[in-house]
Short mmCIF file of C-alpha atoms and ligand atoms in Angstrom, two decimals:
data_model
loop_
_atom_site.label_atom_id
_atom_site.label_comp_id
_atom_site.label_asym_id
_atom_site.label_seq_id
_atom_site.Cartn_x
_atom_site.Cartn_y
_atom_site.Cartn_z
CA MET S 1 -46.57 6.52 3.32
CA LYS S 2 -44.27 4.26 5.32
CA ILE S 3 -41.75 2.37 3.19
CA ILE S 4 -41.14 -1.24 4.21
CA ASP S 5 -37.87 -2.14 2.51
CA LEU S 6 -37.40 -5.90 2.37
CA ARG S 7 -34.91 -5.94 -0.52
CA SER S 8 -31.93 -6.70 1.69
CA ASP S 9 -30.49 -6.40 5.19
CA THR S 10 -27.87 -4.14 3.59
CA VAL S 11 -30.42 -1.30 3.79
CA THR S 12 -30.18 -1.20 7.60
CA LEU S 13 -29.21 2.18 9.01
CA PRO S 14 -26.72 2.72 11.84
CA THR S 15 -28.28 2.92 15.31
CA GLN S 16 -28.03 6.07 17.43
CA THR S 17 -25.40 4.31 19.60
CA MET S 18 -23.33 3.67 16.48
CA LYS S 19 -23.63 7.30 15.39
CA ASP S 20 -22.55 8.45 18.85
CA ALA S 21 -19.64 5.99 18.82
CA LEU S 22 -18.35 7.02 15.40
CA TYR S 23 -18.72 10.69 16.29
CA HIS S 24 -16.51 10.26 19.34
CA ALA S 25 -14.16 7.60 17.89
CA GLU S 26 -10.46 7.77 18.68
CA LEU S 27 -8.73 8.04 15.30
CA GLY S 28 -5.33 7.68 13.66
CA ASP S 29 -3.88 6.65 10.28
CA ASP S 30 -4.71 3.00 9.77
CA VAL S 31 -2.31 2.60 6.84
CA PHE S 32 0.40 3.22 9.47
CA GLY S 33 -1.50 0.75 11.72
CA GLU S 34 -2.21 3.65 14.09
CA ASP S 35 -5.98 3.85 14.22
CA PRO S 36 -6.93 2.73 17.77
CA SER S 37 -10.59 2.06 16.94
CA THR S 38 -9.71 -0.10 13.91
CA ASN S 39 -7.09 -1.99 15.91
CA ARG S 40 -9.63 -2.65 18.64
CA LEU S 41 -12.27 -3.88 16.17
CA GLN S 42 -9.69 -6.18 14.57
CA GLU S 43 -8.79 -7.64 17.97
CA ILE S 44 -12.45 -8.21 18.85
CA ALA S 45 -13.13 -9.87 15.47
CA SER S 46 -10.11 -12.18 15.72
CA GLU S 47 -11.09 -13.23 19.21
CA LEU S 48 -14.74 -13.84 18.25
CA MET S 49 -13.82 -15.92 15.21
CA GLY S 50 -11.03 -17.84 16.94
CA LYS S 51 -8.41 -16.68 14.43
CA GLU S 52 -5.01 -15.08 15.05
CA ALA S 53 -5.66 -11.86 13.18
CA SER S 54 -8.17 -9.88 11.17
CA LEU S 55 -8.44 -6.93 8.84
CA LEU S 56 -11.15 -4.33 8.29
CA VAL S 57 -12.07 -4.00 4.60
CA PRO S 58 -14.63 -1.78 2.86
CA SER S 59 -16.99 -4.54 1.67
CA GLY S 60 -17.70 -8.24 1.62
CA THR S 61 -16.89 -8.32 -2.08
CA MET S 62 -13.44 -6.86 -1.48
CA GLY S 63 -12.94 -9.23 1.47
CA ASN S 64 -13.69 -12.32 -0.62
CA LEU S 65 -11.46 -11.03 -3.41
CA ILE S 66 -8.60 -10.30 -1.02
CA CYS S 67 -8.86 -13.85 0.33
CA THR S 68 -8.85 -15.50 -3.11
CA LEU S 69 -5.96 -13.32 -4.31
CA THR S 70 -4.03 -14.09 -1.12
CA HIS S 71 -4.56 -17.85 -1.34
CA CYS S 72 -4.26 -18.42 -5.10
CA ALA S 73 -1.78 -17.71 -7.87
CA ARG S 74 -2.69 -17.01 -11.51
CA GLY S 75 -3.95 -20.09 -13.32
CA GLU S 76 -5.00 -21.83 -10.14
CA GLU S 77 -8.51 -23.05 -9.52
CA VAL S 78 -11.15 -22.43 -6.86
CA ILE S 79 -14.00 -24.88 -6.24
CA LEU S 80 -17.25 -23.11 -5.38
CA GLY S 81 -21.00 -23.49 -5.66
CA ASN S 82 -22.95 -22.49 -8.76
CA MET S 83 -25.28 -20.42 -6.56
CA SER S 84 -22.55 -18.80 -4.48
CA HIS S 85 -22.32 -15.04 -4.12
CA MET S 86 -18.64 -15.18 -5.06
CA PHE S 87 -19.53 -16.78 -8.39
CA LEU S 88 -22.77 -14.95 -9.19
CA TYR S 89 -22.46 -11.46 -7.79
CA GLU S 90 -18.85 -10.38 -7.41
CA ALA S 91 -18.32 -9.25 -11.00
CA GLY S 92 -15.90 -12.07 -11.79
CA GLY S 93 -13.27 -10.38 -9.62
CA MET S 94 -11.11 -13.45 -9.07
CA SER S 95 -10.77 -14.01 -12.84
CA ALA S 96 -10.60 -10.36 -13.82
CA LEU S 97 -7.96 -9.35 -11.29
CA GLY S 98 -6.30 -12.60 -10.26
CA GLY S 99 -6.36 -14.85 -13.32
CA ILE S 100 -7.98 -17.40 -11.03
CA GLN S 101 -10.38 -19.93 -12.51
CA PRO S 102 -13.68 -20.72 -10.77
CA HIS S 103 -14.64 -24.40 -10.91
CA ILE S 104 -18.38 -24.48 -10.35
CA ILE S 105 -20.23 -27.43 -8.84
CA PRO S 106 -23.93 -27.63 -7.86
CA ASN S 107 -25.20 -26.14 -4.63
CA GLN S 108 -27.87 -28.25 -2.97
CA LEU S 109 -31.04 -26.50 -1.73
CA ASP S 110 -29.49 -26.21 1.74
CA GLY S 111 -26.42 -24.35 0.48
CA THR S 112 -24.06 -27.32 0.74
CA MET S 113 -22.05 -28.88 -2.08
CA SER S 114 -21.88 -32.67 -1.85
CA LEU S 115 -18.54 -34.05 -0.69
CA GLU S 116 -18.58 -36.37 -3.73
CA ASP S 117 -18.94 -33.41 -6.11
CA ILE S 118 -16.17 -31.50 -4.34
CA GLU S 119 -13.83 -34.49 -4.43
CA ALA S 120 -14.59 -35.14 -8.11
CA ALA S 121 -13.75 -31.49 -8.92
CA ILE S 122 -10.26 -31.66 -7.36
CA ARG S 123 -7.68 -31.82 -10.16
CA GLY S 124 -5.11 -34.57 -10.42
CA ASP S 125 -1.41 -33.93 -10.96
CA ASN S 126 -1.23 -33.47 -14.73
CA ILE S 127 0.38 -30.62 -16.66
CA HIS S 128 -2.81 -30.18 -18.67
CA PHE S 129 -4.85 -29.25 -15.61
CA PRO S 130 -5.01 -26.06 -13.58
CA ARG S 131 -3.96 -26.62 -9.96
CA THR S 132 -6.79 -26.75 -7.44
CA ARG S 133 -5.95 -24.49 -4.51
CA LEU S 134 -9.09 -23.46 -2.64
CA ILE S 135 -12.63 -24.54 -1.71
CA CYS S 136 -15.14 -21.78 -0.90
CA LEU S 137 -18.22 -22.13 1.31
CA GLU S 138 -20.97 -19.59 2.05
CA ASN S 139 -22.74 -19.31 5.43
CA THR S 140 -25.58 -18.44 5.55
CA HIS S 141 -26.15 -19.23 1.90
CA ASN S 142 -27.82 -16.23 0.31
CA ARG S 143 -29.29 -17.83 -2.84
CA CYS S 144 -30.13 -21.10 -1.08
CA ASN S 145 -32.87 -19.73 1.21
CA GLY S 146 -30.40 -18.14 3.62
CA SER S 147 -29.57 -21.67 4.81
CA PRO S 148 -27.08 -22.06 7.64
CA LEU S 149 -24.25 -24.57 7.12
CA THR S 150 -23.68 -26.72 10.21
CA PRO S 151 -20.34 -27.12 12.03
CA GLU S 152 -20.36 -30.83 11.08
CA TYR S 153 -20.67 -30.06 7.37
CA ILE S 154 -17.97 -27.38 7.44
CA ASP S 155 -15.64 -29.72 9.36
CA SER S 156 -16.21 -32.48 6.81
CA VAL S 157 -15.28 -30.17 3.92
CA ALA S 158 -12.23 -28.99 5.87
CA ALA S 159 -11.14 -32.59 6.46
CA LEU S 160 -11.52 -33.36 2.74
CA ALA S 161 -9.52 -30.24 1.87
CA ARG S 162 -6.72 -31.21 4.26
CA ARG S 163 -6.52 -34.69 2.73
CA TYR S 164 -5.77 -33.08 -0.64
CA GLY S 165 -3.59 -30.25 0.69
CA LEU S 166 -6.21 -27.63 -0.20
CA LEU S 167 -7.34 -24.48 1.63
CA VAL S 168 -10.87 -23.52 2.68
CA HIS S 169 -12.33 -20.01 2.58
CA LEU S 170 -15.70 -19.14 4.10
CA ASP S 171 -17.87 -16.30 2.81
CA GLY S 172 -19.49 -15.70 6.18
CA ALA S 173 -21.20 -12.45 5.19
CA ARG S 174 -24.10 -13.53 7.45
CA ILE S 175 -22.26 -15.95 9.74
CA PHE S 176 -23.90 -14.48 12.85
CA ASN S 177 -27.31 -15.37 11.41
CA ALA S 178 -26.04 -18.94 11.05
CA ALA S 179 -24.73 -19.09 14.64
CA VAL S 180 -27.96 -17.63 16.06
CA ALA S 181 -30.19 -19.95 13.98
CA LEU S 182 -28.19 -23.07 14.85
CA ARG S 183 -27.60 -21.95 18.46
CA VAL S 184 -23.89 -22.75 18.21
CA ASN S 185 -20.79 -20.83 19.23
CA ILE S 186 -19.48 -19.01 16.21
CA LYS S 187 -16.05 -20.63 16.60
CA GLU S 188 -17.62 -23.98 15.75
CA LEU S 189 -18.42 -22.53 12.33
CA THR S 190 -14.95 -21.13 11.75
CA ARG S 191 -12.55 -23.65 13.32
CA GLY S 192 -12.06 -25.64 10.11
CA VAL S 193 -11.48 -22.80 7.65
CA ASP S 194 -8.24 -21.08 6.70
CA SER S 195 -9.86 -17.72 6.06
CA LEU S 196 -13.24 -16.10 6.33
CA ILE S 197 -15.03 -12.84 5.85
CA PHE S 198 -18.05 -11.53 7.67
CA CYS S 199 -20.04 -8.35 7.13
CA LEU S 200 -20.75 -5.62 9.66
CA SER S 201 -23.06 -3.83 7.26
CA LYS S 202 -25.84 -6.38 6.80
CA GLY S 203 -28.02 -7.65 9.66
CA LEU S 204 -25.66 -6.12 12.22
CA SER S 205 -26.63 -2.66 10.90
CA ALA S 206 -23.23 -0.97 10.72
CA PRO S 207 -23.04 1.53 7.85
CA VAL S 208 -19.92 0.12 6.15
CA GLY S 209 -17.37 -2.63 6.48
CA SER S 210 -16.47 -6.30 6.52
CA MET S 211 -13.78 -8.26 8.33
CA VAL S 212 -11.25 -10.70 6.87
CA CYS S 213 -9.98 -13.21 9.43
CA GLY S 214 -7.21 -15.82 9.37
CA SER S 215 -3.71 -16.65 10.57
CA ARG S 216 -1.22 -13.87 11.35
CA GLU S 217 0.78 -14.80 8.26
CA PHE S 218 -2.32 -14.81 6.05
CA ILE S 219 -3.49 -11.41 7.29
CA ALA S 220 -0.02 -9.89 6.73
CA GLU S 221 -0.27 -10.92 3.07
CA ALA S 222 -3.96 -9.89 2.87
CA LEU S 223 -2.90 -6.43 4.06
CA ARG S 224 -0.67 -6.08 0.99
CA ILE S 225 -3.48 -7.18 -1.31
CA ARG S 226 -5.90 -4.74 0.35
CA LYS S 227 -3.37 -2.00 -0.45
CA VAL S 228 -3.11 -3.19 -4.07
CA LEU S 229 -6.90 -2.88 -4.37
CA GLY S 230 -6.90 0.61 -2.87
CA GLY S 231 -8.61 -0.57 0.31
CA GLY S 232 -6.31 1.16 2.83
CA MET S 233 -8.65 3.62 4.52
CA ARG S 234 -6.67 6.01 6.78
CA GLN S 235 -9.01 7.19 9.63
CA SER S 236 -11.10 4.04 9.31
CA GLY S 237 -11.95 4.29 13.00
CA VAL S 238 -15.16 6.10 12.01
CA ILE S 239 -16.23 2.81 10.42
CA ALA S 240 -14.67 0.59 13.06
CA ALA S 241 -16.40 2.39 15.95
CA ALA S 242 -19.79 1.50 14.50
CA GLY S 243 -18.52 -2.02 13.78
CA ILE S 244 -17.63 -2.54 17.44
CA ILE S 245 -21.17 -1.61 18.47
CA ALA S 246 -22.48 -3.98 15.80
CA LEU S 247 -20.57 -6.87 17.37
CA GLU S 248 -21.36 -5.90 20.96
CA GLN S 249 -25.05 -5.06 20.64
CA MET S 250 -26.58 -6.33 17.43
CA VAL S 251 -25.89 -10.07 17.29
CA ASP S 252 -28.45 -11.54 19.70
CA ARG S 253 -31.34 -9.57 18.21
CA LEU S 254 -30.91 -11.41 14.87
CA ALA S 255 -33.27 -14.00 16.38
CA GLU S 256 -36.06 -11.39 16.01
CA ASP S 257 -35.32 -11.14 12.28
CA HIS S 258 -35.52 -14.92 11.98
CA ALA S 259 -38.88 -14.99 13.81
CA ASN S 260 -40.18 -12.22 11.54
CA ALA S 261 -39.00 -14.10 8.43
CA ARG S 262 -40.89 -17.17 9.62
CA ARG S 263 -44.04 -15.13 10.30
CA LEU S 264 -43.76 -13.60 6.83
CA ALA S 265 -43.20 -16.97 5.17
CA GLU S 266 -46.14 -18.58 6.97
CA GLY S 267 -48.36 -15.69 5.89
CA ILE S 268 -47.20 -15.96 2.28
CA ALA S 269 -47.96 -19.69 2.33
CA ARG S 270 -51.62 -18.80 2.99
CA ILE S 271 -51.96 -16.37 0.06
CA PRO S 272 -53.43 -17.95 -3.11
CA GLY S 273 -51.15 -17.44 -6.13
CA LEU S 274 -47.94 -17.37 -4.07
CA SER S 275 -45.84 -20.42 -3.28
CA ILE S 276 -43.11 -20.89 -0.69
CA ASP S 277 -41.08 -23.79 0.71
CA LEU S 278 -41.61 -23.26 4.43
CA ALA S 279 -39.12 -25.95 5.41
CA GLY S 280 -36.35 -23.93 3.78
CA VAL S 281 -36.92 -20.84 5.95
CA LYS S 282 -34.28 -20.88 8.68
CA THR S 283 -32.84 -17.38 8.99
CA ASN S 284 -33.74 -13.89 7.71
CA ILE S 285 -33.90 -14.57 3.96
CA ILE S 286 -36.99 -15.94 2.24
CA TYR S 287 -37.69 -16.70 -1.42
CA PHE S 288 -41.15 -17.25 -2.86
CA ASP S 289 -42.71 -17.73 -6.29
CA LEU S 290 -45.56 -15.99 -8.03
CA VAL S 291 -47.45 -18.97 -9.45
CA SER S 292 -50.50 -17.28 -10.96
CA ASP S 293 -50.53 -15.60 -14.41
CA GLN S 294 -51.91 -12.37 -12.97
CA PRO S 295 -50.40 -10.04 -11.98
CA THR S 296 -47.29 -10.24 -14.17
CA ASN S 297 -43.95 -10.14 -12.35
CA ASP S 298 -43.49 -6.48 -13.22
CA GLU S 299 -47.01 -5.52 -12.13
CA PHE S 300 -46.52 -7.41 -8.87
CA VAL S 301 -43.42 -5.36 -8.02
CA ILE S 302 -45.00 -2.08 -9.13
CA ARG S 303 -48.24 -2.60 -7.17
CA LEU S 304 -46.38 -3.58 -4.02
CA GLY S 305 -44.20 -0.52 -4.52
CA GLN S 306 -47.35 1.63 -4.67
CA LYS S 307 -48.25 0.24 -1.24
CA GLY S 308 -44.78 1.04 0.12
CA ILE S 309 -43.39 -2.51 -0.02
CA LYS S 310 -40.00 -3.09 -1.64
CA LEU S 311 -38.75 -6.59 -2.53
CA LEU S 312 -36.12 -8.06 -4.83
CA PRO S 313 -37.03 -9.95 -8.04
CA THR S 314 -34.46 -12.72 -8.44
CA GLY S 315 -35.28 -14.14 -11.85
CA SER S 316 -38.29 -15.74 -13.58
CA SER S 317 -41.17 -15.59 -11.07
CA ARG S 318 -39.07 -15.70 -7.93
CA PHE S 319 -38.75 -12.96 -5.32
CA ARG S 320 -36.61 -12.40 -2.25
CA MET S 321 -37.52 -10.69 1.01
CA VAL S 322 -35.02 -10.14 3.81
CA THR S 323 -35.94 -9.17 7.37
CA HIS S 324 -33.69 -6.89 9.41
CA HIS S 325 -33.39 -4.34 12.20
CA GLY S 326 -35.55 -1.82 10.32
CA ILE S 327 -38.48 -4.26 10.03
CA SER S 328 -40.91 -4.78 12.91
CA THR S 329 -43.55 -7.48 13.39
CA GLU S 330 -46.17 -4.84 12.50
CA ASP S 331 -44.30 -4.25 9.22
CA ILE S 332 -44.52 -7.98 8.50
CA ASP S 333 -48.28 -7.93 9.08
CA ALA S 334 -48.65 -4.83 6.88
CA THR S 335 -46.63 -6.58 4.17
CA LEU S 336 -48.94 -9.60 4.32
CA VAL S 337 -52.01 -7.35 4.00
CA ALA S 338 -50.42 -5.63 0.97
CA LEU S 339 -49.51 -8.97 -0.66
CA THR S 340 -53.05 -10.27 -0.13
CA GLU S 341 -54.55 -7.10 -1.64
CA VAL S 342 -52.26 -7.20 -4.67
CA MET S 343 -53.20 -10.83 -5.33
CA GLU S 344 -56.93 -10.19 -4.79
CA GLU S 345 -57.04 -7.08 -6.97
CA THR S 346 -56.09 -9.14 -10.06
N1 TLP E 1 -25.17 -9.53 -0.93
C1 TLP E 1 -26.13 -8.53 -1.36
C2 TLP E 1 -26.20 -8.46 -2.88
O1 TLP E 1 -24.96 -8.38 -3.44
C3 TLP E 1 -26.93 -9.63 -3.49
C4 TLP E 1 -27.48 -8.85 -0.77
O2 TLP E 1 -28.33 -7.95 -0.82
O3 TLP E 1 -27.69 -9.96 -0.27
N2 TLP E 1 -21.38 -12.52 0.37
C5 TLP E 1 -22.70 -12.69 0.48
C6 TLP E 1 -23.24 -14.03 0.85
C7 TLP E 1 -23.57 -11.61 0.25
O4 TLP E 1 -24.88 -11.81 0.34
C8 TLP E 1 -23.03 -10.35 -0.09
C9 TLP E 1 -23.93 -9.18 -0.40
C10 TLP E 1 -21.64 -10.24 -0.19
C11 TLP E 1 -20.84 -11.35 0.04
C12 TLP E 1 -20.97 -8.94 -0.60
O5 TLP E 1 -21.02 -7.98 0.39
P1 TLP E 1 -20.84 -6.42 -0.01
O6 TLP E 1 -22.19 -5.96 -0.49
O7 TLP E 1 -20.44 -5.79 1.29
O8 TLP E 1 -19.79 -6.32 -1.04
#
């Protein structure tokens, strides 16, 4: 039976071109700064993002942590959304390892935080208060329907931050999905932020790796923090070689994933017992709700699993499906048939 794995775009496998590239990669010791493939990837990433420098790191989680630890001292505060990946799914790293306090404000359905809420969360100068240092954004916003944040919104947050002498970090794990969906140059999404990460290992299909980008001075400090966390990787060119292919060959095709997500969402909207907000579907991530009593949430997942369909339960009666390179339009149609059968069988 064919498995259609819609749990995440992290399940994507490297393409044959990536495997060939990593097999033949020119290698050296990256902790000495001597891995040619890693150096090349870092140059390409800096150029693409319009930043002075960048750093290959093992994961998005480590990238976000490196950025917070680089920007903030112990006891300082970070403003971020209550639905952000950095708050929900990064094991409290900034508090556990940095003594940094998250200050959570509401995410709107489109992944933004209102400028009023951000401004109200900025601490005044008072010895009782922690110092606010950083504002974090997420683009696309995973838990908020994979929504892309627009250049105008990011610029407005950056302007607010500058007024208060604060820094802005962008968790751009899926920033290429945002650029493709909005049809903007990626630099428009990054020009206002002091640091960002993006992932090679999600929709771009590389096996491992994320990039941290920022000023030369910031990356020099981030390099020390990566070492502290044990993220220096020696012959990391085997990862970087696949990452270069990801950036050169896998960006434009993300539009196919977005079209498949829309097809899937429109199909789900027609299935009795399932409910989806079609207006929210803009990239490769969709969320929908099981609104009938039967099947139960557990039965729903099990029965889909028996038909080869994997999806991610995300609390109460809500489920996530993510389209990616390993999912074809035929897979979408097969998924819709399976969903219809599961709902009709009950
Ligand atoms: N997200 C994963 C899970 O952790 C939920 C997924 O399947 O979506 N930022 C964002 C916005 C992310 O969605 C993720 C991964 C990360 C950071 C962390 O990246 P990794 O998995 O490389 O540490």
